[in-house]
Coordinates of C-alpha atoms in Angstrom, one line a residue:
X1 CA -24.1 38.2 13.2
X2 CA -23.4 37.6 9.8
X3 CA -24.0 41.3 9.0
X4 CA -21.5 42.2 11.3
X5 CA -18.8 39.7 10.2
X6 CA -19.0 40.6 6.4
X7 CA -18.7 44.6 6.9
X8 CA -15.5 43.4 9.3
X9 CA -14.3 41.2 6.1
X10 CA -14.9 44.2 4.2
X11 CA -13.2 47.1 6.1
X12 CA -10.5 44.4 6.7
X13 CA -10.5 43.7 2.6
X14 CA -10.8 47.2 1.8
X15 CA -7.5 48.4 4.2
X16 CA -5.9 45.9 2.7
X17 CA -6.5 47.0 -1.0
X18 CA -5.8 50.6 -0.2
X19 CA -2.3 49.3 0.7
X20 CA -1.6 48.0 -1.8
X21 CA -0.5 50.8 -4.5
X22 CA 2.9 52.0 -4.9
X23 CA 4.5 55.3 -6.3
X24 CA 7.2 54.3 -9.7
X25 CA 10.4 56.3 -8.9
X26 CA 11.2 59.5 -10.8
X27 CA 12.9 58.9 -13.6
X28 CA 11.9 55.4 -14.2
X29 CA 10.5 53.9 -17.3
X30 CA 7.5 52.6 -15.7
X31 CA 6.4 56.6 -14.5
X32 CA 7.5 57.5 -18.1
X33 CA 5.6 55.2 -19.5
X34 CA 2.3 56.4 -17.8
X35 CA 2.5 59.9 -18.9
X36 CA 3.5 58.9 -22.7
X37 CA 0.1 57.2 -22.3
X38 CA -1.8 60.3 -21.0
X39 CA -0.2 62.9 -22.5
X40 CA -2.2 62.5 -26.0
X41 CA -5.2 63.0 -24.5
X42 CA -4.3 66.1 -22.5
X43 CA -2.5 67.4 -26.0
X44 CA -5.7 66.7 -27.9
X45 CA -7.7 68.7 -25.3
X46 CA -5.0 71.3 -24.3
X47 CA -3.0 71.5 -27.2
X48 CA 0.5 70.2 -28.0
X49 CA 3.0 70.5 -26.2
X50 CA 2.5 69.9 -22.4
X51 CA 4.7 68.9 -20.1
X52 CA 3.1 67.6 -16.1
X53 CA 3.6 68.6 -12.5
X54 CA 2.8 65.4 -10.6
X55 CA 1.5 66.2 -7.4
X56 CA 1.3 62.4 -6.5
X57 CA 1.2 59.0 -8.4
X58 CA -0.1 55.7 -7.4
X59 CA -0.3 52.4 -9.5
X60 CA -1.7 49.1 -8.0
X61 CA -2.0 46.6 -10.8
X62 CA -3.4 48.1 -13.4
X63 CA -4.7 51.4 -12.5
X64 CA -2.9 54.2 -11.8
X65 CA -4.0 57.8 -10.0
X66 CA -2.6 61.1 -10.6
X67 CA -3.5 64.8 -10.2
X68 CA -1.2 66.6 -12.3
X69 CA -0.7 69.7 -13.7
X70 CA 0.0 70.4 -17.6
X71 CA 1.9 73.2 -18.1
X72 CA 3.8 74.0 -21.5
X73 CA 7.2 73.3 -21.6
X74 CA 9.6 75.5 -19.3
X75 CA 6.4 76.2 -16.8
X76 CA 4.6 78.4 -19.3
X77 CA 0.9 78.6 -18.4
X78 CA -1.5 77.3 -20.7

């Protein structure tokens, strides 16, 4: 029984968590902020300059989650 009740408290936990991320608005300081703080790291691998395609963006607390795509500025391919 107590097997049972703690993988309940922890599907129940993790559903809850998964809800609890939000996407920052386009154009707001809070996305911009996030990909000032990525964007040296893709520079230092890619090259300067890069500019991304985000495909989706989460952030709950402190982590955030985004596929993105870093093309040069004006959709130039890399």
């Amino acid at each position: 029984m107590r097997i049972f009740v703690s993988v309940i408290w922890l599907l129940l936990a993790g559903a809850a968590g998964a809800q609890s991320w939000y996407e920052p608005a386009r154009g707001s300081a809070e996305r911009a902020a996030l990909m000032d703080a990525i964007r040296p790291h893709v520079e230092w691998r890619l090259g300067a300059p890069v500019e991304f395609v985000v495909y989706d963006l989460r952030l709950a607390g402190s982590i955030a989650f985004a596929p993105l795509g870093p093309p040069r500025p004006g959709g130039a391919a890399l």
